CSV table of C-alpha atoms in Angstrom, one decimal:
chain,number,residue,atom,x,y,z
A,1,MET,CA,144.0,58.7,30.4
A,2,ASN,CA,145.0,56.9,33.6
A,3,VAL,CA,142.3,54.9,35.3
A,4,PRO,CA,142.2,52.9,38.5
A,5,GLU,CA,143.5,49.3,38.3
A,6,LEU,CA,140.2,48.0,39.7
A,7,LEU,CA,137.0,49.3,38.2
A,8,VAL,CA,133.9,48.2,40.1
A,9,GLY,CA,130.3,48.8,39.0
A,10,ILE,CA,130.9,50.9,36.0
A,11,ASP,CA,131.1,48.4,33.1
A,12,PRO,CA,127.4,48.4,32.2
A,13,LEU,CA,127.2,52.2,32.2
A,14,SER,CA,130.5,52.7,30.3
A,15,HIS,CA,129.4,50.2,27.7
A,16,ASP,CA,126.1,52.0,27.2
A,17,ILE,CA,127.8,55.3,26.7
A,18,PHE,CA,130.4,53.8,24.4
A,19,ASP,CA,127.7,52.1,22.2
A,20,PHE,CA,125.8,55.4,21.9
A,21,LEU,CA,128.9,57.5,21.0
A,22,SER,CA,130.6,54.9,18.7
A,23,THR,CA,127.6,54.6,16.4
A,24,ALA,CA,128.7,55.9,13.0
A,25,THR,CA,126.6,59.0,12.3
A,26,ASP,CA,127.5,62.5,11.1
A,27,ASP,CA,125.5,64.4,13.8
A,28,VAL,CA,127.4,65.9,16.8
A,29,ARG,CA,126.4,63.8,19.8
A,30,ILE,CA,126.6,65.0,23.4
A,31,VAL,CA,126.4,62.8,26.4
A,32,GLY,CA,126.0,64.1,30.0
A,33,ILE,CA,127.1,62.2,33.1
A,34,HIS,CA,125.8,63.6,36.4
A,35,GLY,CA,125.8,62.6,40.1
A,36,MET,CA,127.0,63.7,43.5
A,37,PRO,CA,130.7,64.2,44.1
A,38,GLY,CA,132.8,61.1,44.5
A,39,THR,CA,130.5,58.7,42.5
A,40,GLY,CA,133.0,58.1,39.7
A,41,LYS,CA,131.8,60.4,36.9
A,42,THR,CA,135.3,61.3,35.9
A,43,THR,CA,136.5,57.7,35.9
A,44,ILE,CA,133.7,56.6,33.6
A,45,ALA,CA,134.5,59.5,31.3
A,46,LYS,CA,138.1,58.5,31.2
A,47,VAL,CA,137.2,54.9,30.4
A,48,VAL,CA,135.0,55.9,27.5
A,49,PHE,CA,137.6,58.5,26.3
A,50,ASN,CA,140.3,55.8,26.2
A,51,GLN,CA,138.1,53.5,24.2
A,52,LEU,CA,137.1,56.2,21.6
A,53,CYS,CA,140.0,58.7,21.3
A,54,TYR,CA,141.9,56.9,18.5
A,55,GLY,CA,139.0,57.1,16.1
A,56,PHE,CA,138.9,60.9,15.7
A,57,GLU,CA,141.0,63.6,14.0
A,58,GLY,CA,141.7,65.1,17.4
A,59,SER,CA,140.7,64.6,21.1
A,60,CYS,CA,141.0,66.5,24.3
A,61,PHE,CA,140.1,65.7,27.9
A,62,LEU,CA,139.6,69.0,29.8
A,63,ARG,CA,139.8,67.8,33.4
A,64,ASN,CA,138.6,69.6,36.5
A,65,ILE,CA,137.1,72.6,34.6
A,66,ASN,CA,135.4,74.2,37.6
A,67,GLU,CA,138.5,74.5,39.8
A,68,ARG,CA,140.9,75.3,37.0
A,69,SER,CA,138.7,78.0,35.6
A,70,GLN,CA,138.5,79.7,39.0
A,71,VAL,CA,142.3,79.7,39.3
A,72,ASN,CA,143.5,80.4,35.8
A,73,GLY,CA,140.4,81.5,33.9
A,74,LEU,CA,138.6,80.0,30.9
A,75,ALA,CA,140.9,81.3,28.2
A,76,LEU,CA,143.6,78.9,29.4
A,77,LEU,CA,141.2,76.0,29.0
A,78,GLN,CA,140.3,77.2,25.5
A,79,LYS,CA,144.0,77.2,24.6
A,80,GLN,CA,144.4,73.7,25.9
A,81,LEU,CA,141.4,72.5,23.7
A,82,LEU,CA,142.9,74.1,20.6
A,83,LEU,CA,146.5,72.9,21.3
A,84,GLU,CA,145.6,69.3,22.0
A,85,ILE,CA,143.4,68.9,19.0
A,86,LEU,CA,145.4,70.9,16.4
A,87,LYS,CA,148.8,69.7,17.8
A,88,GLN,CA,150.2,73.2,17.3
A,89,GLY,CA,150.3,76.4,19.3
A,90,ALA,CA,147.2,78.5,19.3
A,91,SER,CA,147.1,82.2,18.9
A,92,ASN,CA,148.1,84.0,22.0
A,93,PHE,CA,144.9,85.4,23.5
A,94,ASP,CA,143.5,86.2,26.9
A,95,CYS,CA,140.0,87.1,25.9
A,96,VAL,CA,137.3,84.4,26.2
A,97,ASP,CA,135.3,85.8,23.4
A,98,ARG,CA,138.4,85.6,21.1
A,99,GLY,CA,138.8,82.0,22.2
A,100,LYS,CA,135.2,81.2,21.2
A,101,VAL,CA,135.8,82.6,17.7
A,102,LEU,CA,139.0,80.5,17.3
A,103,ILE,CA,137.5,77.3,18.5
A,104,LYS,CA,134.5,77.6,16.1
A,105,ASP,CA,136.8,78.7,13.2
A,106,ARG,CA,139.4,76.0,13.6
A,107,LEU,CA,137.4,73.0,14.8
A,108,ARG,CA,134.2,73.2,12.8
A,109,ARG,CA,135.5,70.9,10.1
A,110,LYS,CA,137.3,68.4,12.3
A,111,ARG,CA,135.8,65.3,13.7
A,112,VAL,CA,136.8,65.5,17.4
A,113,LEU,CA,136.2,63.9,20.8
A,114,VAL,CA,136.0,66.3,23.7
A,115,VAL,CA,135.4,65.6,27.4
A,116,ALA,CA,134.4,68.6,29.6
A,117,ASP,CA,135.0,67.3,33.1
A,118,ASP,CA,133.4,68.8,36.3
A,119,VAL,CA,131.5,71.6,34.7
A,120,ASP,CA,129.7,73.7,37.3
A,121,ARG,CA,128.4,76.8,35.4
A,122,GLN,CA,126.8,77.5,32.0
A,123,ASP,CA,129.4,80.1,31.1
A,124,GLN,CA,132.1,77.3,31.3
A,125,LEU,CA,130.2,75.3,28.6
A,126,ASN,CA,129.5,78.4,26.6
A,127,ALA,CA,133.3,79.2,26.5
A,128,LEU,CA,134.3,75.7,25.4
A,129,MET,CA,131.5,74.3,23.3
A,130,GLY,CA,128.9,77.0,22.8
A,131,GLU,CA,127.1,75.3,19.9
A,132,ARG,CA,127.3,71.9,18.2
A,133,SER,CA,128.4,73.7,15.0
A,134,TRP,CA,131.7,74.5,16.6
A,135,PHE,CA,132.8,70.9,16.0
A,136,GLY,CA,132.8,69.0,12.7
A,137,PRO,CA,130.3,66.3,11.6
A,138,GLY,CA,130.6,63.1,13.7
A,139,SER,CA,132.1,64.8,16.7
A,140,ARG,CA,131.4,63.5,20.2
A,141,VAL,CA,131.2,65.4,23.5
A,142,ILE,CA,131.1,64.1,27.0
A,143,ILE,CA,130.2,66.4,29.9
A,144,THR,CA,130.5,65.5,33.6
A,145,THR,CA,128.8,67.6,36.2
A,146,ARG,CA,127.1,67.6,39.6
A,147,ASP,CA,124.3,69.8,38.1
A,148,SER,CA,121.9,67.9,35.7
A,149,ASN,CA,120.4,71.3,34.7
A,150,LEU,CA,123.5,72.0,32.7
A,151,LEU,CA,122.7,68.9,30.5
A,152,ARG,CA,119.6,70.2,28.7
A,153,GLU,CA,121.3,70.1,25.3
A,154,ALA,CA,122.6,66.6,25.8
A,155,ASP,CA,121.3,63.8,23.6
A,156,GLN,CA,121.6,61.3,26.4
A,157,THR,CA,122.1,61.7,30.1
A,158,TYR,CA,123.3,59.2,32.7
A,159,GLN,CA,123.0,59.5,36.4
A,160,ILE,CA,125.7,57.9,38.5
A,161,LYS,CA,124.4,56.3,41.6
A,162,GLU,CA,126.1,54.7,44.6
A,163,LEU,CA,127.5,51.2,44.4
A,164,GLU,CA,125.5,48.2,45.5
A,165,PRO,CA,126.6,46.7,48.8
A,166,ASP,CA,128.5,43.8,47.3
A,167,GLU,CA,130.2,46.1,44.8
A,168,ALA,CA,131.1,48.6,47.6
A,169,LEU,CA,132.6,45.8,49.7
A,170,GLN,CA,134.7,44.6,46.8
A,171,LEU,CA,136.1,48.1,46.1
A,172,PHE,CA,136.8,48.7,49.8
A,173,ARG,CA,138.6,45.4,50.2
A,174,TRP,CA,140.8,46.2,47.3
A,175,HIS,CA,142.0,49.5,48.9
A,176,ALA,CA,142.1,48.1,52.5
A,177,PHE,CA,143.9,44.8,51.8
A,178,LYS,CA,145.3,45.1,48.2
A,179,ASP,CA,146.1,41.5,47.1
A,180,SER,CA,146.0,40.0,50.6
A,181,LYS,CA,143.1,38.0,52.0
A,182,PRO,CA,141.1,39.9,54.7
A,183,ALA,CA,141.7,38.6,58.2
A,184,GLU,CA,138.7,36.9,59.8
A,185,ASP,CA,138.5,39.5,62.6
A,186,CYS,CA,138.4,42.3,60.0
A,187,ILE,CA,135.5,41.0,58.0
A,188,GLU,CA,132.7,42.4,60.2
A,189,LEU,CA,134.7,45.6,60.6
A,190,SER,CA,134.9,45.9,56.8
A,191,LYS,CA,131.1,45.7,56.6
A,192,LYS,CA,130.9,48.5,59.2
A,193,ALA,CA,133.3,50.7,57.3
A,194,VAL,CA,131.4,50.1,54.0
A,195,GLY,CA,128.2,51.0,55.8
A,196,TYR,CA,129.7,54.4,56.7
A,197,CYS,CA,130.7,55.0,53.1
A,198,GLY,CA,127.3,54.4,51.8
A,199,GLY,CA,128.4,53.1,48.4
A,200,LEU,CA,130.3,56.2,47.5
A,201,PRO,CA,133.5,55.2,45.6
A,202,LEU,CA,135.5,58.1,46.8
A,203,ALA,CA,134.8,57.3,50.4
A,204,LEU,CA,135.5,53.6,50.0
A,205,GLU,CA,138.9,54.5,48.5
A,206,VAL,CA,139.8,57.0,51.2
A,207,ILE,CA,138.7,54.9,54.1
A,208,GLY,CA,140.2,51.7,52.6
A,209,ALA,CA,143.6,53.4,52.2
A,210,LEU,CA,143.3,54.8,55.8
A,211,LEU,CA,142.9,51.3,57.2
A,212,TYR,CA,145.5,49.6,54.9
A,213,ARG,CA,148.1,47.6,56.9
A,214,LYS,CA,146.5,48.6,60.2
A,215,ASN,CA,145.9,46.1,63.0
A,216,LYS,CA,142.5,45.2,64.4
A,217,HIS,CA,142.8,47.7,67.3
A,218,ARG,CA,143.5,50.5,64.9
A,219,TRP,CA,140.6,49.5,62.7
A,220,GLU,CA,138.3,49.6,65.6
A,221,SER,CA,139.6,53.0,66.7
A,222,GLU,CA,139.5,54.6,63.2
A,223,ILE,CA,136.0,53.3,62.4
A,224,ASP,CA,134.7,54.5,65.8
A,225,ASN,CA,136.2,57.9,65.1
A,226,LEU,CA,134.4,58.1,61.7
A,227,SER,CA,131.0,57.9,63.4
A,228,ARG,CA,131.9,61.0,65.4
A,229,ILE,CA,134.4,63.0,63.3
A,230,PRO,CA,133.8,63.0,59.5
A,231,ASN,CA,136.9,62.3,57.4
A,232,GLN,CA,138.3,65.6,56.2
A,233,ASP,CA,139.4,64.3,52.8
A,234,ILE,CA,135.9,63.2,52.0
A,235,GLN,CA,134.3,66.3,53.5
A,236,ARG,CA,136.6,68.6,51.4
A,237,VAL,CA,135.3,67.1,48.1
A,238,LEU,CA,131.6,67.2,49.2
A,239,LEU,CA,131.9,70.7,50.5
A,240,VAL,CA,132.6,72.0,46.9
A,241,SER,CA,129.0,71.4,46.0
A,242,PHE,CA,127.7,73.2,49.1
A,243,GLU,CA,130.0,76.2,48.5
A,244,ALA,CA,128.7,76.6,45.0
A,245,LEU,CA,125.1,77.2,46.2
A,246,ASP,CA,123.7,80.7,46.7
A,247,ASP,CA,122.7,81.7,50.3
A,248,GLU,CA,119.1,80.7,49.9
A,249,LEU,CA,120.0,77.2,48.7
A,250,LYS,CA,122.6,76.8,51.4
A,251,ARG,CA,120.1,77.5,54.1
A,252,ALA,CA,117.6,75.1,52.6
A,253,PHE,CA,120.3,72.4,52.3
A,254,LEU,CA,121.3,72.8,55.9
A,255,ASP,CA,117.7,72.7,57.1
A,256,ILE,CA,117.2,69.4,55.2
A,257,ALA,CA,120.5,67.9,56.5
A,258,CYS,CA,119.6,68.7,60.1
A,259,PHE,CA,115.8,68.1,60.2
A,260,PHE,CA,114.0,66.8,57.1
A,261,ILE,CA,115.7,63.6,55.8
A,262,GLY,CA,113.1,61.0,55.3
A,263,ILE,CA,110.2,63.5,55.6
A,264,GLU,CA,107.5,63.8,52.9
A,265,LYS,CA,108.4,66.4,50.2
A,266,GLU,CA,105.1,68.2,50.5
A,267,TYR,CA,105.7,68.9,54.2
A,268,VAL,CA,109.3,70.0,53.7
A,269,ALA,CA,108.1,72.5,51.0
A,270,LYS,CA,105.6,74.0,53.4
A,271,VAL,CA,108.2,74.5,56.1
A,272,LEU,CA,110.7,76.0,53.7
A,273,GLU,CA,108.0,78.4,52.4
A,274,ALA,CA,107.3,79.4,56.0
A,275,ARG,CA,111.0,80.2,56.3
A,276,CYS,CA,110.6,83.0,53.8
A,277,ARG,CA,111.3,81.0,50.7
A,278,PRO,CA,108.6,81.9,48.2
A,279,ASN,CA,109.3,79.1,45.7
A,280,PRO,CA,110.1,76.0,47.9
A,281,GLU,CA,109.4,73.6,45.0
A,282,VAL,CA,112.0,75.3,42.9
A,283,VAL,CA,114.5,75.2,45.8
A,284,LEU,CA,114.0,71.5,46.3
A,285,GLU,CA,114.2,70.7,42.5
A,286,THR,CA,117.4,72.8,42.2
A,287,LEU,CA,119.0,70.8,45.1
A,288,ARG,CA,118.0,67.6,43.4
A,289,GLU,CA,119.4,68.7,40.1
A,290,ARG,CA,122.7,69.5,41.8
A,291,SER,CA,122.8,65.9,43.3
A,292,LEU,CA,122.5,67.1,46.9
A,293,ILE,CA,119.1,65.5,47.7
A,294,GLN,CA,116.9,62.9,46.1
A,295,PHE,CA,113.2,62.2,46.0
A,296,HIS,CA,112.1,58.6,46.8
A,297,GLU,CA,108.7,57.2,46.2
A,298,CYS,CA,107.4,55.9,49.5
A,299,ILE,CA,104.4,54.8,51.6
A,300,ILE,CA,104.4,56.4,55.0
A,301,ILE,CA,102.2,54.9,57.7
A,302,ASP,CA,102.0,57.3,60.6
A,303,GLU,CA,98.7,58.9,61.8
A,304,ARG,CA,97.5,58.6,58.2
A,305,PRO,CA,98.7,56.7,55.1
A,306,PHE,CA,100.7,58.8,52.7
A,307,PHE,CA,101.6,57.9,49.2
A,308,GLY,CA,104.1,60.2,47.5
A,309,GLU,CA,107.7,61.3,47.7
A,310,MET,CA,110.0,61.8,50.6
A,311,VAL,CA,113.2,63.8,50.7
A,312,ALA,CA,116.4,61.7,51.0
A,313,MET,CA,120.1,62.6,51.3
A,314,HIS,CA,123.3,60.6,51.3
A,315,ASP,CA,124.6,60.1,54.8
A,316,LEU,CA,128.0,61.7,54.0
A,317,LEU,CA,126.2,64.8,52.6
A,318,ARG,CA,124.2,64.9,55.8
A,319,ASP,CA,127.3,64.7,57.9
A,320,MET,CA,129.0,67.4,55.8
A,321,GLY,CA,126.0,69.7,56.3
A,322,ARG,CA,125.8,69.2,60.0
A,323,GLU,CA,129.6,69.7,60.3
A,324,VAL,CA,129.1,73.1,58.5
A,325,VAL,CA,126.5,74.0,61.2
A,326,CYS,CA,128.8,72.8,64.1
A,327,GLU,CA,132.0,74.3,62.9
A,328,PRO,CA,131.6,77.9,64.1
A,329,SER,CA,130.7,76.7,67.6
A,330,PRO,CA,131.7,73.1,68.1
A,331,LEU,CA,131.5,73.2,71.9
A,332,HIS,CA,128.5,75.5,72.4
A,333,PRO,CA,125.3,74.2,70.7
A,334,GLU,CA,123.3,77.2,71.9
A,335,ALA,CA,125.3,79.4,69.5
A,336,ARG,CA,124.5,77.3,66.4
A,337,THR,CA,121.9,78.2,63.8
A,338,ARG,CA,120.4,74.7,64.0
A,339,ILE,CA,120.1,72.1,66.7
A,340,TRP,CA,119.0,68.5,65.9
A,341,ASN,CA,120.7,66.4,68.6
A,342,LYS,CA,118.0,65.7,71.3
A,343,ASP,CA,120.4,66.1,74.3
A,344,ASP,CA,121.7,69.4,73.0
A,345,ALA,CA,118.2,70.6,72.3
A,346,TRP,CA,116.9,69.8,75.7
A,347,ASN,CA,119.9,71.4,77.4
A,348,VAL,CA,119.5,74.6,75.4
A,349,LEU,CA,115.8,74.8,75.9
A,350,GLU,CA,115.9,74.1,79.6
A,351,GLN,CA,118.7,76.6,80.2
A,352,HIS,CA,117.1,79.2,77.8
A,353,LYS,CA,120.4,79.6,76.0
A,354,VAL,CA,119.0,80.6,72.7
A,355,SER,CA,121.3,83.0,70.8
A,356,LYS,CA,120.1,85.6,68.3
A,357,SER,CA,121.5,83.6,65.4
A,358,SER,CA,119.6,80.5,66.3
A,359,MET,CA,116.3,82.2,67.1
A,360,HIS,CA,115.2,82.6,63.5
A,361,THR,CA,115.7,78.9,62.7
A,362,ARG,CA,114.2,77.7,65.9
A,363,LYS,CA,111.1,79.9,65.6
A,364,HIS,CA,109.9,77.8,62.7
A,365,SER,CA,111.4,74.4,63.5
A,366,HIS,CA,111.3,73.9,67.3
A,367,ALA,CA,107.8,72.4,67.2
A,368,TYR,CA,109.0,69.9,64.6
A,369,PHE,CA,112.1,68.7,66.4
A,370,LEU,CA,110.4,68.6,69.8
A,371,VAL,CA,107.8,66.2,68.3
A,372,LYS,CA,110.7,64.2,67.0
A,373,LEU,CA,112.4,64.2,70.3
A,374,ILE,CA,109.3,63.0,72.2
A,375,THR,CA,108.8,60.2,69.7
A,376,ASN,CA,112.4,59.1,70.0
A,377,ASN,CA,112.4,58.9,73.8
């Protein structure tokens, strides 16, 4: 499998996965790799696949399962799995249940290596690797997903996090300058661009490529635009995770993106419950499992000391959520479902321009963001 020329920050993790999977045992071992979009899950899976694939009777890398299954169905992926491992044409079938029978029957005695990349639903896993017994002794399976809840059967799971600042700067410079040395007047601008990307490899690659061979003036202009207009190539990838949510989870995600980042988890749960969500803890945990929010241990000193967890979200996910809210009415904040910008909020409240669509949200949240506005003035 083709991998990027420069790999930053993945060696320790890929070594751990390789060591676990390369151990000579007859059990079928399953590894799960999870994290938010753009963190490099697929790249790590490719690296490990390349290291291991020659030691098996057959191997198959099923890439981009979620998107391909929506376009062409799961039966086509089942055929690919059989074809690449058996090296011969599989029976012509269009029924997923028939494909399950064939996979189990033809692969259960073969020692195989299979990567299921970008799995989003349980039925996708069920169609391709329903049980360990489908593959022969000593087989190895790698699953990449945004949803850690799909990895309950995995023997080991690995969460991919954002790059450290020095790693992020190294990767960004590779894409922005290639082999050339950064100009002195671009060093500080590089740090600003890396700050926008927040350690997300996808963003570092996209923004670095955007600025490649541009002069200082263009760098300043492009970086300034990023703070106001999110990059669409990055947003498109992140939006996939949002679109996969049901309506209740979408509403909760947008509430958090607009109002509750850095707020204690207990308080957020109470507000979500007041917004007609009977199981707010389940909602928050589901968003965490899908790599859309995080819980950070913290000490909050406000009117009272608080020791516990606060809700966190990557800046680019926050920007994506707020862009979703703004998109239907970019020039008229009074028509949006949520208002978080203090100037927009004051203008709407002073002019009494509250639309029916925004009334429901504001009824439960206006007291919160008014307090925030007052403390920010």
